[in-house]
mmCIF file of C-alpha atoms in Angstrom:
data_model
loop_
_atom_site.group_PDB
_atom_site.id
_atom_site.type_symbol
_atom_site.label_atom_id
_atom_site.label_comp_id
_atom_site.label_asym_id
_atom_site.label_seq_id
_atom_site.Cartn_x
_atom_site.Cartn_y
_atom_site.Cartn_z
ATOM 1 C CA UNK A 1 39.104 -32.355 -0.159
ATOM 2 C CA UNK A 2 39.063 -29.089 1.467
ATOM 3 C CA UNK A 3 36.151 -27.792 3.668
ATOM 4 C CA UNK A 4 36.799 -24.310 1.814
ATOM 5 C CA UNK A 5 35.376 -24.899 -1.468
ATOM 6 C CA UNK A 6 32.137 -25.988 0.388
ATOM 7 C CA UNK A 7 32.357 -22.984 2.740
ATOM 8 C CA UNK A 8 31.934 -20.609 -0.596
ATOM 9 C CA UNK A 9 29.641 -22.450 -1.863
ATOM 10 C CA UNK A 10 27.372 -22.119 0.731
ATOM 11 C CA UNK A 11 28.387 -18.306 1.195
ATOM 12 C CA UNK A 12 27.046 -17.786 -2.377
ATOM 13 C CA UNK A 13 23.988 -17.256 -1.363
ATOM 14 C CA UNK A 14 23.148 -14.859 1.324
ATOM 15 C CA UNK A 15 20.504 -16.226 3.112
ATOM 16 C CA UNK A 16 19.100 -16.584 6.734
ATOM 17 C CA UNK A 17 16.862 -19.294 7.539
ATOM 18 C CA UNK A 18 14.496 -19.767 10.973
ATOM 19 C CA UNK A 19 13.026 -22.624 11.709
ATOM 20 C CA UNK A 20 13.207 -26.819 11.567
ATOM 21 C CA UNK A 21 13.000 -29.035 9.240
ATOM 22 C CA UNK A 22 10.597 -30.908 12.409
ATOM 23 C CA UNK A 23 8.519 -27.235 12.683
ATOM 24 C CA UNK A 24 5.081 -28.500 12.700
ATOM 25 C CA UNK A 25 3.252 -28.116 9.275
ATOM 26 C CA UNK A 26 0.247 -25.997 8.898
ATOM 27 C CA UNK A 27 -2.429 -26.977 6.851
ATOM 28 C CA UNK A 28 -3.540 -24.820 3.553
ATOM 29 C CA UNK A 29 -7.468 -25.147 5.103
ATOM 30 C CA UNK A 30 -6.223 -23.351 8.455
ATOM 31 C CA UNK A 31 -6.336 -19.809 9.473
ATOM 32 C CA UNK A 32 -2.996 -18.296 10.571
ATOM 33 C CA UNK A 33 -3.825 -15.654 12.822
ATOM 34 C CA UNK A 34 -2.105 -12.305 11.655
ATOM 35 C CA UNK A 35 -0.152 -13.638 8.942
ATOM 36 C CA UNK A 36 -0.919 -12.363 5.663
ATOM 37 C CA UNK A 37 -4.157 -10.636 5.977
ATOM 38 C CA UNK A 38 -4.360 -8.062 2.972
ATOM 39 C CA UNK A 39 -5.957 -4.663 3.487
ATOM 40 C CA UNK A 40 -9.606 -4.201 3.325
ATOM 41 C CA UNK A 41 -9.854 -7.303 5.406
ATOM 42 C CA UNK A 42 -9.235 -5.644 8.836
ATOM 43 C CA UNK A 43 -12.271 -6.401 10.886
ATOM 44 C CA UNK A 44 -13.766 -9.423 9.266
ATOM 45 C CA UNK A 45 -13.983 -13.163 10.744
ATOM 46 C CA UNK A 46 -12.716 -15.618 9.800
ATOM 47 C CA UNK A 47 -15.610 -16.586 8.057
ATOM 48 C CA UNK A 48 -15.727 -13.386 6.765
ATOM 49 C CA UNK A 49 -12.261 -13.894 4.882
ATOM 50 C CA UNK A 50 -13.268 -17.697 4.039
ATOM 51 C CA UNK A 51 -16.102 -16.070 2.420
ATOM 52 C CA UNK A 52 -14.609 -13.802 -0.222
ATOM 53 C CA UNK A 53 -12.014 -16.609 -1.083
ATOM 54 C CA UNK A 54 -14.696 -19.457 -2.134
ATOM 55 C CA UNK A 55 -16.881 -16.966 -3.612
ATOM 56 C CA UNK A 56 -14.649 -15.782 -5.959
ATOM 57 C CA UNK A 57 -12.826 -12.662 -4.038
ATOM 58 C CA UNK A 58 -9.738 -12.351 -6.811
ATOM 59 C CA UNK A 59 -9.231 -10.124 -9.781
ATOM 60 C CA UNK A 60 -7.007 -9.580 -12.830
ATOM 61 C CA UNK A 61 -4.969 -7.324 -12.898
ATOM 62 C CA UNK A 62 -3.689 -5.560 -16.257
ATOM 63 C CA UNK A 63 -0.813 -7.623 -16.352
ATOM 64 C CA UNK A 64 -2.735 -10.965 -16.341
ATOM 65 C CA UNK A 65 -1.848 -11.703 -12.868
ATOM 66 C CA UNK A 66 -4.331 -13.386 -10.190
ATOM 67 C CA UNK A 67 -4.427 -10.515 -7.287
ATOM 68 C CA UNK A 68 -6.406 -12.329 -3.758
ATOM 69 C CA UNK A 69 -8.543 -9.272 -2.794
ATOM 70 C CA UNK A 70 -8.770 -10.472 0.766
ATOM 71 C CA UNK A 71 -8.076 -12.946 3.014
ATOM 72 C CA UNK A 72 -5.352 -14.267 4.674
ATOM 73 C CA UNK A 73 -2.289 -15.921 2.598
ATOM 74 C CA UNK A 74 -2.267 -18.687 5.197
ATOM 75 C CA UNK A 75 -5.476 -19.963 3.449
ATOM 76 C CA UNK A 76 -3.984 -19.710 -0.167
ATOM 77 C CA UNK A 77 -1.237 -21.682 0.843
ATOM 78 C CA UNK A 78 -0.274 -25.296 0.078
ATOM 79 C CA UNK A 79 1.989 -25.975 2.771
ATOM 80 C CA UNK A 80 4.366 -23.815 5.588
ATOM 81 C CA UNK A 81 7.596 -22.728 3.772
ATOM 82 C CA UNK A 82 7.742 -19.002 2.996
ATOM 83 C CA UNK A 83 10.509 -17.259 1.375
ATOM 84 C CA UNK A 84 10.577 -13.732 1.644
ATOM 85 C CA UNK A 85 13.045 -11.362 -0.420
ATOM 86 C CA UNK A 86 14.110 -7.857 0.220
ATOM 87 C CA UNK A 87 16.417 -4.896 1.343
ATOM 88 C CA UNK A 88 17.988 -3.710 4.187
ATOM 89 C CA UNK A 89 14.553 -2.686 6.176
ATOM 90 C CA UNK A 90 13.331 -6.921 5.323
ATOM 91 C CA UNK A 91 17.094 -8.164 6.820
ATOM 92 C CA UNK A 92 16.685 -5.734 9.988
ATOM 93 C CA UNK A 93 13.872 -8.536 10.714
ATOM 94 C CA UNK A 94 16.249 -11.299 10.097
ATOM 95 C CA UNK A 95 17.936 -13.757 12.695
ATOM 96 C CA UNK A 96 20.758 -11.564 11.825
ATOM 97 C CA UNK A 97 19.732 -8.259 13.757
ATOM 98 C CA UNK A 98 16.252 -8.283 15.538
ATOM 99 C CA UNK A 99 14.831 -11.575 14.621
ATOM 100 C CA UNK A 100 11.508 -10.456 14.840
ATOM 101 C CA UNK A 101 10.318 -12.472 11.859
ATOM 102 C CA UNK A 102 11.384 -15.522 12.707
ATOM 103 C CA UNK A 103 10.073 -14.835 16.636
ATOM 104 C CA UNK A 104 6.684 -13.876 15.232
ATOM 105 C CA UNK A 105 6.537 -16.501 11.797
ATOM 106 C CA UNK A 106 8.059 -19.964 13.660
ATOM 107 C CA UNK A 107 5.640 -20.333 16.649
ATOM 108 C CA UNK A 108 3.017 -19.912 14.049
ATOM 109 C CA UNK A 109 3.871 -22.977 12.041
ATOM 110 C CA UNK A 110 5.884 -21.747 9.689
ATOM 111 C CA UNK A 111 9.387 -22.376 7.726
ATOM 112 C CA UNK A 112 11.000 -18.964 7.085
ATOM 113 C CA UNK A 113 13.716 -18.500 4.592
ATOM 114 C CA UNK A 114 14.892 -14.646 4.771
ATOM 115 C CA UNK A 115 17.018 -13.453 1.834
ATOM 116 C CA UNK A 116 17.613 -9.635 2.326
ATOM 117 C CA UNK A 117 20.589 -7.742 2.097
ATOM 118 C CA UNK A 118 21.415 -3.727 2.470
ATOM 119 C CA UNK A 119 21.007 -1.348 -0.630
ATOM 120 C CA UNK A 120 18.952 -4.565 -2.934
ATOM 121 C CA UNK A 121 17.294 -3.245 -6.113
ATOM 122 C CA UNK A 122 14.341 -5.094 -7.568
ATOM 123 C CA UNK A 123 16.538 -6.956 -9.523
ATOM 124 C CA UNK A 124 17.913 -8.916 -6.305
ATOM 125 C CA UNK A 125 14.845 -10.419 -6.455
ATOM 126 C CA UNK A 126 15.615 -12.507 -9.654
ATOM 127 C CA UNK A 127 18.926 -13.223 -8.677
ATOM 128 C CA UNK A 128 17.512 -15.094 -5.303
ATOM 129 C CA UNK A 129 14.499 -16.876 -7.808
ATOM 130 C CA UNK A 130 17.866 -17.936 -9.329
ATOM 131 C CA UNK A 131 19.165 -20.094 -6.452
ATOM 132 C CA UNK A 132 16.080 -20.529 -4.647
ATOM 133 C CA UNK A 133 13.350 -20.793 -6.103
ATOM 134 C CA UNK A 134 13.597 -24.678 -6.953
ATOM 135 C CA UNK A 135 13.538 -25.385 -3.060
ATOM 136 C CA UNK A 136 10.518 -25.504 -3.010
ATOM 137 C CA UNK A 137 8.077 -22.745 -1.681
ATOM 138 C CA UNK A 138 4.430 -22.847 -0.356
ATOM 139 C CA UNK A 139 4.302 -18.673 -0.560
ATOM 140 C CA UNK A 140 6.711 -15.556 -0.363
ATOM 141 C CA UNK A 141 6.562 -12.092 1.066
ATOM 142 C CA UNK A 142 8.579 -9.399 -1.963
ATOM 143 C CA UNK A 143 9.856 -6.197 -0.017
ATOM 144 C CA UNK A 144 11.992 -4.449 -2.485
ATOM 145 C CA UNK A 145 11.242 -0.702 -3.625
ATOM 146 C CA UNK A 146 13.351 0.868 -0.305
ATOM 147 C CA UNK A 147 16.005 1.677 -3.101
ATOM 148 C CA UNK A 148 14.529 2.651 -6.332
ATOM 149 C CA UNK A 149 15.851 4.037 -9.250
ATOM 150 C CA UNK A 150 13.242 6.515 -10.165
ATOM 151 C CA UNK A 151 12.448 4.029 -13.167
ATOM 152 C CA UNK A 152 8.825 2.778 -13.101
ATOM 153 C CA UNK A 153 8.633 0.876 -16.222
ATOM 154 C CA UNK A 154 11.579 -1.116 -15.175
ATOM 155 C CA UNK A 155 10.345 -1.616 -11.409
ATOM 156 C CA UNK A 156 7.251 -2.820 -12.762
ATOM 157 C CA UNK A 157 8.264 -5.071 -15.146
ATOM 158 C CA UNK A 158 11.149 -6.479 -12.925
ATOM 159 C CA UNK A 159 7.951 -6.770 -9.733
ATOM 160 C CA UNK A 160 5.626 -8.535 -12.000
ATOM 161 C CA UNK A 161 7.908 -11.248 -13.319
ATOM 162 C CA UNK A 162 9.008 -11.942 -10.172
ATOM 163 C CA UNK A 163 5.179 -12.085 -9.195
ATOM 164 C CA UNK A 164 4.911 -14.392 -11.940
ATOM 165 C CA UNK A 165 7.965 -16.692 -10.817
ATOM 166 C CA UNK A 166 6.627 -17.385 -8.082
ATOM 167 C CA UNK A 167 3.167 -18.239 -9.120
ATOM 168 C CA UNK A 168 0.654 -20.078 -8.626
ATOM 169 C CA UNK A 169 2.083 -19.726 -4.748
ATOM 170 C CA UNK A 170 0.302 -16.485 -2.888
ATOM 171 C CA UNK A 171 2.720 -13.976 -2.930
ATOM 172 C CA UNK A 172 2.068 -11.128 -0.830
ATOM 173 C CA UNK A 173 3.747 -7.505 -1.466
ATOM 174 C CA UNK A 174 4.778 -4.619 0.901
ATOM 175 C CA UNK A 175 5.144 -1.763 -0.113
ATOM 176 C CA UNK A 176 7.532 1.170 1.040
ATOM 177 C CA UNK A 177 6.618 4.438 3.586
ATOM 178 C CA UNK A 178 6.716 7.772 1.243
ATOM 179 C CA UNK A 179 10.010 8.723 2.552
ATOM 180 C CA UNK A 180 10.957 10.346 -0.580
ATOM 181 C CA UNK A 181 8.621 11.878 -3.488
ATOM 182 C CA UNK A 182 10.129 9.393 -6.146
ATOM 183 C CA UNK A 183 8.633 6.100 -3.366
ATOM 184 C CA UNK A 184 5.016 7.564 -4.493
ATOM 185 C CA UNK A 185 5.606 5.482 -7.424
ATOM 186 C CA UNK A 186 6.624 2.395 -5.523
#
């Protein structure tokens, strides 16, 4: 048989992994210094964060999903494999160009899968649950909204099944700069 037919097959998917399958696992109970703290959490101790999380520091939000109103992801997690998902400004982070997630994410403990590519709409996102998400996942970082189609309704609904994909895992969102009047939306 051919090595080619593999070859695609593995080229299907863009994707960029960092990491070992040996990296060192980090337990959900431990605190991951500067990895996933959300904002309004700047500031606070560890305890602090600990705090709003076992006293009940999450909301609803219209759309039925559970939104963590601090502390860090780290915490929220079950285990150290995060995927993350997004455009060109995610993949300039990527082992690909900079590497700066990987260098910053690995000596931390944890398993980074990276699938980003240039000019991805939200709906990229799907398309990677697709052949993904049944790898198994302990949380993900979305970063899609860098190329938007001035269409809110679909953005949102497109973001919040994706949210809900991925769930009961923390997910944790970034947004995009206000480059452009139509990315107030985002």
């Amino acid at each position: 048989m051919s090595k080619h037919p593999v070859m695609l097959a593995a080229c299907t998917v863009m994707l960029v992994a960092c990491g070992s399958a040996g990296a060192a696992s980090v337990p959900a109970s431990a605190t991951v210094s500067g990895v996933g703290v959300l904002p309004g959490t700047e500031g606070t101790t560890t305890s602090d964060r600990t705090s709003v999380l076992t006293t009940g520091g999450v909301s609803t939000s219209s759309s039925g999903v559970t939104v963590l109103v601090g502390g860090p992801v780290g915490l929220r997690a079950s285990g150290n494999r995060i995927l993350m998902i997004g455009d060109s400004v995610l993949a300039s982070t990527s082992s690909r160009y900079t590497n700066d997630m990987c260098n910053v994410l690995v000596p931390l403990g944890w398993q980074v899968e990276i699938d980003a590519e240039v000019g991805r709409f939200i709906d990229f996102g799907a398309k990677v649950l697709d052949d993904r998400l049944s790898a198994g996942w302990d949380a993900a970082v979305v970063f899609l909204g860098s190329n938007y189609n001035n269409d809110l309704l679909s953005y949102t609904q497109a973001l919040d099944r994706l949210v809900r994909r991925l769930s009961p895992n923390p997910v944790v969102l970034v947004t995009v700069s206000e480059f452009d009047p139509s990315r107030i939306a985002v």
